[in-house]
Amino acid sequence: MASRTRKEGTVHNHSLHSLDYLVIGGGPAGLQLGQLLQAAGHRYRILEAGSGPGTFFRTFPRHRQLISINKVHTGTDDPELNLRMDWNSLLSPDPELLFTRYSKRYFPQADDFVRYLTDFAEAFDLDIAYDTRAVRVRRADGGFTVTDQHGQDHHSRRVVVATGVSLPHIPEVPGIETAEDYTVVSVDPDDFVDQRVLILGKGNSALETADNLVETAAVIHVAGPHSLKLAWNTHYVGHLRAVNNNFLDTYQLKSQNALLDGHVLSIEKEPGDGGRYRVRFSFSRADEVVKELSYDRVIVCTGFRFDASPFDPECRPEPAVNGRFAALTPAYESVNVPGLYFAGTLTQQRDFKKSTNGFIHGFRYAVRALSRILDERHHDRPWPHRPLATDPAALADAVVARVNRSSALWQQFGVVGDLLVTPAGEPGRYHEEVPVAYAHDSPRTAGADYFTVTLEYGPDHDKVDPFDITVRRTAQNSVEEAFDASYLHPVIRHYRGGGLLGTHHMAENLENEWNHPKVHHAPLAEFFARESAPQPTGAGR
């Protein structure tokens, strides 16, 4: 199939607003949205600053190993279940276009992912203008005009930003500009032989960098103001992953390295190329003792942020999370710029450090939801649904079937759910993969009773040590204790007019199989029967 991708300097002959959507960014989110817009028959174009898809992944992570799992052997040939263990594939109508065909490594290499994205773009002949960086975004005649670095204008009714977090997030510390940044520092361990190294940050980029230097650096200190959080405890995959935490062994087993809790007050570099750094550090757990520490190198690994600089003041999105993201509505639209939408890792503002919108295995479903939101809002295409019998047994059948197979509910726990609408006197409707926050304001739920179906961890799941056998946990398949479960389990909630009327927790299960007739189906059917029963005036559940 001939590619429609365009190279630098190509003239785009489009009249004003001839496009429905301009998508800024040709990474995984931009490609995913482009494929969906194209399948829906919308007029769109993707603007990508690099020479090919996935420019970010051509550099990051710096040490080239991804921390998104790629489980090839799952024991099942069900493609939907396999997506629960495949954190890299985009959603596709082509069953063969899966990242698991590109690598067998559980933690694959970033270069393999770039190769996959390139093939995805070519397989669907996506309309992408490469070497086209958006340098200015402004309002124009009810839509938007985006100007690229060549001075070419691109017009569209709406813009979707899928650039990811493209700029380093630099804390305000005097002298931090003299330090080296994660984005450019050498990744050759031999460049750090016998040196004392301070790494600022306690996330995966910081600990990935520290692990890389363990064999050659004399001393490594990893520092930050917040407690280090481990992904296996919090269930937030952006917290420190076990694959990057070897450094913690070298600290606790007294191998010259240390984790410092507190604030860097200042960084001062001595004159000359070989000048050392003097760092004033306030220790949080030592009565705020301030100590001056000496290092050969200081490396800043404090994450990334959204670049809002191309936006003109009248259409600059309101910032959120200390300026790192744009503030979004439940529809992934800027709260202050109508028609400006966001896709990909930037949508994690909606569930920051709680679920998976910051990662491919989460945002691929949010992008699909966004495509349906755009259809519903701007093209008079209701959210897809199937007819649903509303007797309690049929409702329970539908839910049990979905929670035991859906990859979207599994990956986007607590954020994306299924929606069962049961309007009085009308057939029921089953809508799949609806962002829960959006469901409450959706025209699909107006004036009707509805149920949301999500998979969720318990409210205090991150406060429980999963390896401490002295801590009692809820027994699996325990109907009576299901409400107190810490592990992932289905939760069904009944709403009317956005108000919560009832909640049902299905019992957790070791194998994540919520299909036992007596343990899972029968209690759920009883819940639906109770919630569907007519209530006396003024009565509450």
Coordinates of C-alpha atoms in Angstrom, one line a residue:
M1 CA 0.0 0.0 0.0
A2 CA 1.4 3.4 -1.0
S3 CA 2.0 5.7 2.0
R4 CA 0.4 9.1 2.2
T5 CA 3.0 10.4 4.6
R6 CA 4.5 13.7 3.6
K7 CA 8.0 15.0 4.0
E8 CA 9.4 18.4 4.8
G9 CA 8.6 21.2 2.5
T10 CA 5.5 19.6 0.9
V11 CA 2.8 22.2 0.1
H12 CA -0.6 21.4 1.7
N13 CA -3.4 22.8 -0.5
H14 CA -6.4 22.8 2.0
S15 CA -9.1 25.5 2.2
L16 CA -9.9 26.9 5.6
H17 CA -11.3 24.2 7.9
S18 CA -11.3 21.5 5.2
L19 CA -10.0 19.2 8.0
D20 CA -12.2 18.0 10.9
Y21 CA -9.1 17.3 13.0
L22 CA -5.5 18.2 13.2
V23 CA -3.6 15.8 15.5
I24 CA -0.3 17.2 16.8
G25 CA 2.1 14.4 17.5
G26 CA 2.8 11.1 15.6
G27 CA 3.6 8.9 18.6
P28 CA 1.4 6.0 19.7
A29 CA -1.5 8.1 20.7
G30 CA -1.5 10.1 17.5
L31 CA -1.3 7.0 15.4
Q32 CA -4.0 5.3 17.4
L33 CA -6.3 8.3 17.0
G34 CA -5.4 8.7 13.3
Q35 CA -6.4 5.1 12.6
L36 CA -9.8 5.6 14.4
L37 CA -10.5 8.9 12.7
Q38 CA -9.7 7.4 9.3
A39 CA -11.9 4.4 9.9
A40 CA -14.8 6.7 10.9
G41 CA -14.4 8.7 7.6
H42 CA -13.3 11.9 9.2
R43 CA -10.9 14.4 7.5
Y44 CA -7.7 14.6 9.6
R45 CA -4.0 15.0 9.4
I46 CA -1.2 14.2 11.9
L47 CA 1.6 16.6 12.3
E48 CA 4.8 15.0 13.5
A49 CA 8.0 16.9 14.2
G50 CA 10.3 13.9 13.6
S51 CA 11.2 12.1 10.4
G52 CA 9.1 9.1 11.4
P53 CA 6.6 7.9 14.0
G54 CA 7.4 7.7 17.7
T55 CA 10.2 10.4 17.9
F56 CA 10.2 10.3 21.7
F57 CA 11.0 6.6 21.7
R58 CA 13.9 7.1 19.5
T59 CA 15.7 8.6 22.5
F60 CA 13.8 7.5 25.6
P61 CA 14.2 5.7 27.8
R62 CA 17.8 6.6 27.6
H63 CA 19.0 3.1 28.4
R64 CA 16.6 1.7 25.8
Q65 CA 14.8 -0.9 27.8
L66 CA 11.0 -0.3 28.1
I67 CA 9.2 -1.1 31.4
S68 CA 6.0 -1.9 29.6
I69 CA 5.5 -5.6 29.7
N70 CA 5.3 -7.8 26.6
K71 CA 4.0 -11.2 27.7
V72 CA 4.0 -13.4 24.6
H73 CA 3.1 -16.7 26.2
T74 CA -0.2 -16.3 28.2
G75 CA -1.8 -19.8 27.8
T76 CA -4.7 -18.4 25.8
D77 CA -5.4 -17.5 22.2
D78 CA -8.2 -15.1 23.1
P79 CA -7.0 -11.8 21.7
E80 CA -8.9 -9.7 24.2
L81 CA -7.5 -11.5 27.2
N82 CA -4.0 -11.3 25.7
L83 CA -4.2 -7.5 25.6
R84 CA -4.3 -7.6 29.4
M85 CA -0.7 -8.8 29.3
D86 CA 0.4 -6.8 26.2
W87 CA 1.2 -3.3 27.2
N88 CA 2.6 -2.1 23.9
S89 CA 0.2 -2.9 21.1
L90 CA -2.2 -0.4 19.7
L91 CA -5.8 -1.3 19.1
S92 CA -6.2 -2.5 15.5
P93 CA -8.7 -4.3 13.3
D94 CA -5.7 -6.3 12.0
P95 CA -5.2 -9.3 14.4
E96 CA -1.6 -9.7 13.2
L97 CA -0.5 -6.2 13.9
L98 CA 0.6 -6.8 17.5
F99 CA 3.8 -5.8 19.2
T100 CA 4.2 -9.4 20.5
R101 CA 5.2 -10.2 16.9
Y102 CA 8.2 -7.8 17.1
S103 CA 9.9 -8.9 20.3
K104 CA 9.7 -11.9 22.7
R105 CA 11.4 -9.9 25.5
Y106 CA 9.3 -9.4 28.6
F107 CA 10.8 -5.9 28.9
P108 CA 11.4 -5.1 25.2
Q109 CA 13.8 -2.7 23.6
A110 CA 12.6 0.8 22.6
D111 CA 14.0 0.4 19.1
D112 CA 11.6 -2.6 18.5
F113 CA 8.7 -0.4 19.5
V114 CA 9.8 2.3 17.0
R115 CA 9.8 -0.3 14.3
Y116 CA 6.3 -1.4 15.3
L117 CA 5.0 2.2 15.2
T118 CA 6.5 2.7 11.7
D119 CA 4.8 -0.5 10.4
F120 CA 1.5 0.6 12.1
A121 CA 1.5 3.9 10.3
E122 CA 2.3 2.3 7.0
A123 CA -0.2 -0.5 7.4
F124 CA -3.1 1.9 7.6
D125 CA -1.7 4.5 5.2
L126 CA -2.2 7.2 7.8
D127 CA -2.1 10.8 6.7
I128 CA 1.0 12.1 8.5
A129 CA 3.1 15.1 7.7
Y130 CA 6.6 14.3 9.0
D131 CA 9.3 16.9 9.7
T132 CA 6.5 19.2 10.6
R133 CA 6.7 20.8 14.0
A134 CA 3.8 22.9 15.3
V135 CA 5.3 26.1 16.5
R136 CA 2.2 28.2 16.8
V137 CA -1.5 27.3 17.6
R138 CA -4.1 30.0 17.4
R139 CA -7.9 30.5 16.9
A140 CA -9.1 31.3 13.4
D141 CA -12.7 31.7 12.2
G142 CA -14.2 29.4 14.7
G143 CA -11.5 26.8 14.3
F144 CA -7.8 26.6 14.7
T145 CA -4.7 27.4 12.6
V146 CA -1.5 25.6 13.3
T147 CA 1.7 27.0 11.9
D148 CA 4.7 24.8 11.4
Q149 CA 8.4 25.6 11.5
H150 CA 8.4 26.2 7.7
G151 CA 5.8 28.9 8.0
Q152 CA 3.0 26.7 6.5
D153 CA -0.4 27.1 8.0
H154 CA -2.7 24.1 8.7
H155 CA -6.4 24.7 9.3
S156 CA -8.9 22.6 11.2
R157 CA -12.1 22.8 13.0
R158 CA -10.6 21.1 16.0
V159 CA -7.1 20.2 17.3
V160 CA -6.1 17.1 19.3
V161 CA -2.7 17.4 21.1
A162 CA -0.9 14.1 21.3
T163 CA 2.6 15.3 21.8
G164 CA 3.2 13.7 25.2
V165 CA 5.2 15.3 27.9
S166 CA 8.1 16.6 25.7
L167 CA 10.0 19.0 28.0
P168 CA 12.1 18.2 31.1
H169 CA 10.4 19.1 34.4
I170 CA 13.1 21.1 36.2
P171 CA 12.6 21.9 39.9
E172 CA 13.2 25.5 41.1
V173 CA 16.6 25.0 42.8
P174 CA 19.3 27.7 42.6
G175 CA 22.2 26.5 40.4
I176 CA 20.3 23.5 39.0
E177 CA 21.1 24.8 35.5
T178 CA 24.7 23.8 36.0
A179 CA 23.7 20.2 36.5
E180 CA 23.4 17.6 33.7
D181 CA 19.9 16.5 32.5
Y182 CA 18.6 13.0 32.0
T183 CA 17.8 13.9 28.4
V184 CA 21.4 14.5 27.4
V185 CA 23.7 13.0 30.0
S186 CA 26.1 10.2 28.9
V187 CA 24.8 6.7 29.3
D188 CA 28.3 5.2 29.1
P189 CA 29.1 3.9 32.6
D190 CA 32.9 4.3 31.9
D191 CA 32.4 8.0 31.9
F192 CA 31.7 7.8 35.6
V193 CA 34.6 5.7 36.9
D194 CA 35.4 6.4 40.6
Q195 CA 33.1 9.5 40.6
R196 CA 30.7 10.7 43.2
V197 CA 27.3 11.1 41.6
L198 CA 24.1 12.8 42.8
I199 CA 20.9 11.9 41.0
L200 CA 17.9 14.1 41.6
G201 CA 14.6 12.3 41.4
K202 CA 13.1 9.0 42.7
G203 CA 11.2 7.8 39.7
N204 CA 12.1 5.2 37.1
S205 CA 14.4 7.5 35.1
A206 CA 16.4 8.3 38.2
L207 CA 16.8 4.7 39.3
E208 CA 17.3 3.5 35.8
T209 CA 20.3 5.9 35.7
A210 CA 21.6 4.8 39.1
D211 CA 21.4 1.1 38.1
N212 CA 23.4 1.9 35.0
L213 CA 26.3 3.4 37.1
V214 CA 26.5 0.9 40.0
E215 CA 29.5 -0.9 38.5
T216 CA 31.6 2.1 37.9
A217 CA 30.7 5.1 40.1
A218 CA 32.4 5.3 43.5
V219 CA 29.3 6.7 45.3
I220 CA 25.8 7.3 44.1
H221 CA 23.2 9.3 46.0
V222 CA 19.6 9.4 44.8
A223 CA 17.7 12.2 46.3
G224 CA 14.2 13.7 46.4
P225 CA 11.7 15.3 48.8
H226 CA 9.0 12.6 48.7
S227 CA 8.9 9.0 49.9
L228 CA 9.9 6.5 47.3
K229 CA 6.9 4.5 46.1
L230 CA 7.0 1.1 44.6
A231 CA 4.7 0.1 41.8
W232 CA 4.1 -3.4 43.1
N233 CA 2.6 -1.8 46.3
T234 CA 0.7 1.2 44.8
H235 CA -0.4 -0.5 41.5
Y236 CA 0.6 2.7 39.7
V237 CA 3.0 1.5 37.0
G238 CA 4.7 4.9 36.9
H239 CA 6.1 4.5 40.4
L240 CA 9.4 2.7 40.8
R241 CA 9.3 -0.7 39.0
A242 CA 11.1 -3.7 40.3
V243 CA 13.1 -3.9 37.1
N244 CA 14.8 -0.6 38.0
N245 CA 15.2 -1.1 41.8
N246 CA 18.5 -3.0 42.0
F247 CA 20.0 0.2 43.4
L248 CA 18.0 -0.2 46.6
D249 CA 19.9 -3.3 47.4
T250 CA 23.2 -1.5 47.2
Y251 CA 21.9 1.1 49.6
Q252 CA 20.4 -1.2 52.2
L253 CA 23.3 -3.7 52.0
K254 CA 25.9 -0.9 52.6
S255 CA 27.6 -0.6 49.2
Q256 CA 28.5 3.1 49.4
N257 CA 25.3 4.2 47.8
A258 CA 22.4 6.0 49.5
L259 CA 18.8 7.2 49.1
L260 CA 18.5 10.7 50.5
D261 CA 15.1 12.0 51.7
G262 CA 14.8 15.8 51.7
H263 CA 15.2 19.0 49.6
V264 CA 18.2 20.3 47.6
L265 CA 18.5 23.9 48.7
S266 CA 21.2 24.9 46.2
I267 CA 23.8 23.6 43.8
E268 CA 27.1 25.4 43.2
K269 CA 29.6 24.2 40.6
E270 CA 33.2 25.1 41.2
P271 CA 35.0 26.9 38.4
G272 CA 36.7 24.9 35.6
D273 CA 35.9 21.9 33.6
G274 CA 36.7 19.5 36.4
G275 CA 35.1 21.6 39.1
R276 CA 33.1 19.7 41.7
Y277 CA 29.6 20.4 42.9
R278 CA 28.8 21.6 46.3
V279 CA 25.2 20.8 47.2
R280 CA 23.3 22.0 50.2
F281 CA 20.8 19.4 51.3
S282 CA 18.1 19.6 54.0
F283 CA 17.3 16.1 55.4
S284 CA 13.6 15.5 56.0
R285 CA 14.0 12.7 58.5
A286 CA 16.8 14.2 60.5
D287 CA 15.1 17.2 62.0
E288 CA 15.8 19.2 58.8
V289 CA 19.5 19.0 59.3
V290 CA 21.3 20.9 56.5
K291 CA 24.5 19.4 55.2
E292 CA 26.8 20.4 52.3
L293 CA 27.7 17.4 50.2
S294 CA 30.4 17.2 47.4
Y295 CA 30.0 15.5 44.1
D296 CA 31.7 15.1 40.7
R297 CA 28.4 14.9 38.8
V298 CA 24.9 16.0 39.4
I299 CA 22.2 14.5 37.2
V300 CA 18.6 15.8 37.1
C301 CA 16.0 13.0 36.5
T302 CA 12.8 14.7 37.7
G303 CA 10.4 13.8 34.9
F304 CA 8.8 15.6 32.0
R305 CA 6.1 18.2 31.4
F306 CA 3.7 19.4 28.7
D307 CA 5.0 22.2 26.4
A308 CA 2.4 24.9 26.1
S309 CA 4.6 27.4 24.4
P310 CA 3.2 27.0 20.9
F311 CA -0.3 28.2 22.0
D312 CA -1.3 31.8 21.6
P313 CA -2.6 33.4 24.8
E314 CA -6.2 33.3 23.8
C315 CA -6.1 29.5 23.3
R316 CA -3.5 28.5 25.8
P317 CA -4.8 25.6 27.9
E318 CA -5.1 26.1 31.6
P319 CA -2.3 24.3 33.4
A320 CA -2.7 21.6 36.1
V321 CA -0.5 19.5 38.4
N322 CA 2.1 22.2 38.9
G323 CA 2.1 23.2 35.3
R324 CA 3.1 19.7 34.0
F325 CA -0.2 19.0 32.2
A326 CA -3.3 20.8 30.8
A327 CA -6.5 20.8 32.8
L328 CA -9.0 18.6 31.1
T329 CA -12.8 17.9 31.2
P330 CA -14.1 14.3 31.4
A331 CA -14.3 14.5 27.6
Y332 CA -10.5 15.1 27.4
E333 CA -11.1 18.6 26.2
S334 CA -9.3 21.7 27.6
V335 CA -11.3 23.2 30.4
N336 CA -10.9 26.7 28.9
V337 CA -10.4 26.2 25.2
P338 CA -13.4 24.5 23.5
G339 CA -12.4 22.3 20.6
L340 CA -8.9 21.7 21.9
Y341 CA -8.7 18.0 22.9
F342 CA -5.9 15.9 24.2
A343 CA -4.9 12.3 23.7
G344 CA -2.2 9.9 25.1
T345 CA -0.1 10.4 28.1
L346 CA -1.3 14.0 28.5
T347 CA -4.7 12.6 29.6
Q348 CA -3.2 11.3 32.8
Q349 CA -4.2 14.6 34.3
R350 CA -7.6 13.0 34.8
D351 CA -6.2 10.2 36.9
F352 CA -2.8 11.4 37.9
K353 CA -0.8 8.6 39.7
K354 CA -4.0 6.6 40.2
S355 CA -4.6 4.6 37.0
T356 CA -3.0 4.1 33.6
N357 CA -3.8 7.0 31.2
G358 CA -0.1 8.0 31.3
F359 CA 0.9 4.7 29.5
I360 CA 0.2 3.0 26.2
H361 CA -1.7 0.1 27.7
G362 CA -4.1 2.5 29.3
F363 CA -4.4 5.4 26.9
R364 CA -5.0 3.3 23.9
Y365 CA -8.5 2.8 25.4
A366 CA -8.9 6.4 26.3
V367 CA -8.1 7.3 22.7
R368 CA -10.8 5.0 21.5
A369 CA -13.1 6.6 24.0
L370 CA -12.1 10.0 22.7
S371 CA -12.9 9.0 19.1
R372 CA -16.4 8.0 20.3
I373 CA -16.8 11.2 22.3
L374 CA -15.9 13.2 19.1
D375 CA -18.4 11.2 17.1
E376 CA -21.1 11.8 19.7
R377 CA -20.4 15.5 20.1
H378 CA -19.6 16.7 16.6
H379 CA -20.9 14.1 14.1
D380 CA -24.3 13.0 15.6
R381 CA -23.1 9.4 16.1
P382 CA -24.3 7.9 19.4
W383 CA -21.9 5.8 21.5
P384 CA -22.1 2.2 20.1
H385 CA -24.3 -0.1 22.1
R386 CA -26.1 -3.4 22.0
P387 CA -29.6 -4.1 23.2
L388 CA -29.9 -5.4 26.7
A389 CA -32.6 -7.3 28.5
T390 CA -33.2 -5.6 31.8
D391 CA -34.3 -8.6 34.0
P392 CA -31.8 -9.1 36.9
A393 CA -30.4 -12.4 35.5
A394 CA -29.8 -11.0 32.1
L395 CA -28.0 -8.0 33.5
A396 CA -25.8 -10.2 35.6
D397 CA -25.1 -12.4 32.6
A398 CA -23.9 -9.4 30.6
V399 CA -21.7 -8.1 33.4
V400 CA -20.1 -11.4 34.3
A401 CA -19.2 -12.0 30.6
R402 CA -17.5 -8.7 30.3
V403 CA -15.5 -8.5 33.5
N404 CA -14.0 -11.9 32.8
R405 CA -12.8 -10.9 29.4
S406 CA -12.5 -7.1 28.9
S407 CA -8.9 -5.7 28.5
A408 CA -10.1 -2.1 28.8
L409 CA -11.7 -2.5 32.2
W410 CA -8.6 -4.5 33.3
Q411 CA -6.1 -1.9 32.2
Q412 CA -8.0 1.3 32.9
F413 CA -9.1 0.2 36.4
G414 CA -11.5 2.6 38.1
V415 CA -11.4 5.1 35.2
V416 CA -13.0 3.4 32.1
G417 CA -16.1 1.2 32.7
D418 CA -19.0 -0.3 30.9
L419 CA -22.3 1.5 31.1
L420 CA -25.7 -0.3 31.4
V421 CA -28.6 2.1 30.8
T422 CA -32.0 0.9 31.9
P423 CA -34.6 3.6 31.0
A424 CA -38.1 3.0 32.3
G425 CA -40.4 1.5 29.7
E426 CA -37.6 1.2 27.1
P427 CA -35.1 -1.5 26.1
G428 CA -31.9 -1.4 27.9
R429 CA -28.5 -0.5 26.3
Y430 CA -25.0 -1.8 27.0
H431 CA -22.3 0.7 26.2
E432 CA -18.7 -0.6 26.4
E433 CA -15.6 1.3 27.5
V434 CA -17.0 4.7 28.7
P435 CA -14.9 6.9 30.9
V436 CA -16.8 6.9 34.1
A437 CA -16.6 10.6 34.7
Y438 CA -17.9 11.3 31.2
A439 CA -20.8 8.8 31.7
H440 CA -22.5 11.0 34.3
D441 CA -22.7 13.9 31.8
S442 CA -23.4 11.9 28.7
P443 CA -26.6 12.3 26.8
R444 CA -26.8 8.5 27.0
T445 CA -27.6 8.6 30.7
A446 CA -29.9 11.7 30.8
G447 CA -33.1 11.0 32.7
A448 CA -32.4 7.3 33.1
D449 CA -31.2 4.8 35.6
Y450 CA -27.8 3.4 34.8
F451 CA -25.1 1.2 36.1
T452 CA -21.4 1.5 35.8
V453 CA -19.1 -1.5 35.8
T454 CA -15.4 -1.1 36.6
L455 CA -12.5 -3.1 37.9
E456 CA -11.0 -1.6 41.0
Y457 CA -8.6 -2.1 43.8
G458 CA -9.8 -1.4 47.4
P459 CA -9.5 2.1 48.7
D460 CA -6.5 1.4 50.9
H461 CA -4.8 -1.1 48.7
D462 CA -1.6 0.9 48.6
K463 CA -1.4 1.0 52.4
V464 CA -1.1 -2.8 52.7
D465 CA 2.2 -4.7 52.3
P466 CA 1.2 -7.5 49.9
F467 CA 4.1 -9.6 51.1
D468 CA 3.4 -9.4 54.8
I469 CA 1.7 -12.7 55.7
T470 CA 0.8 -11.4 59.2
V471 CA -1.7 -8.9 57.6
R472 CA -5.0 -10.6 57.1
R473 CA -6.5 -10.0 53.7
T474 CA -10.1 -10.6 52.4
A475 CA -10.6 -14.3 51.5
Q476 CA -11.0 -15.0 47.9
N477 CA -14.6 -15.8 46.8
S478 CA -15.9 -14.3 50.0
V479 CA -19.3 -12.7 49.3
E480 CA -19.6 -11.2 52.7
E481 CA -16.2 -9.5 52.7
A482 CA -16.2 -8.5 49.0
F483 CA -16.7 -4.8 49.9
D484 CA -13.4 -4.8 51.8
A485 CA -11.3 -6.4 49.1
S486 CA -7.9 -4.8 48.5
Y487 CA -7.1 -6.7 45.3
L488 CA -8.6 -6.0 41.8
H489 CA -12.3 -6.9 41.6
P490 CA -15.5 -5.8 39.8
V491 CA -17.5 -3.0 41.2
I492 CA -21.0 -2.2 40.0
R493 CA -22.7 1.1 40.9
H494 CA -26.3 2.3 40.3
Y495 CA -26.9 5.9 39.5
R496 CA -29.8 8.1 38.7
G497 CA -29.3 11.7 37.6
G498 CA -25.6 11.4 38.5
G499 CA -26.6 10.5 42.1
L500 CA -25.3 7.2 43.5
L501 CA -28.0 4.9 44.7
G502 CA -26.3 1.6 45.3
T503 CA -22.9 -0.3 45.1
H504 CA -22.1 -4.0 44.7
H505 CA -18.6 -5.5 45.0
M506 CA -18.0 -8.9 43.4
A507 CA -15.7 -11.2 45.4
E508 CA -12.1 -11.1 44.5
N509 CA -10.5 -14.2 43.1
L510 CA -6.9 -15.4 42.8
E511 CA -7.2 -16.2 39.1
N512 CA -9.3 -13.2 38.4
E513 CA -12.2 -15.4 37.4
W514 CA -15.4 -13.8 38.6
N515 CA -17.9 -16.3 37.2
H516 CA -18.8 -18.7 40.0
P517 CA -22.7 -19.2 39.9
K518 CA -23.1 -18.8 43.7
V519 CA -20.2 -16.5 44.5
H520 CA -20.4 -14.0 41.7
H521 CA -23.5 -14.4 39.5
A522 CA -26.2 -14.9 42.1
P523 CA -25.3 -12.1 44.4
L524 CA -25.0 -9.7 41.4
A525 CA -28.4 -10.7 40.1
E526 CA -29.8 -10.1 43.6
F527 CA -28.2 -6.6 43.6
F528 CA -29.9 -5.8 40.3
A529 CA -33.2 -7.1 41.6
R530 CA -33.0 -4.9 44.6
E531 CA -32.0 -1.8 42.7
S532 CA -34.7 -2.4 40.1
A533 CA -37.5 -2.8 42.6
P534 CA -39.9 0.2 42.9
Q535 CA -39.1 2.3 46.0
P536 CA -41.6 4.0 48.1
T537 CA -41.6 7.7 47.9
G538 CA -38.8 9.2 50.0
A539 CA -37.2 5.8 50.6
G540 CA -33.5 5.4 50.2
R541 CA -31.3 2.3 49.6

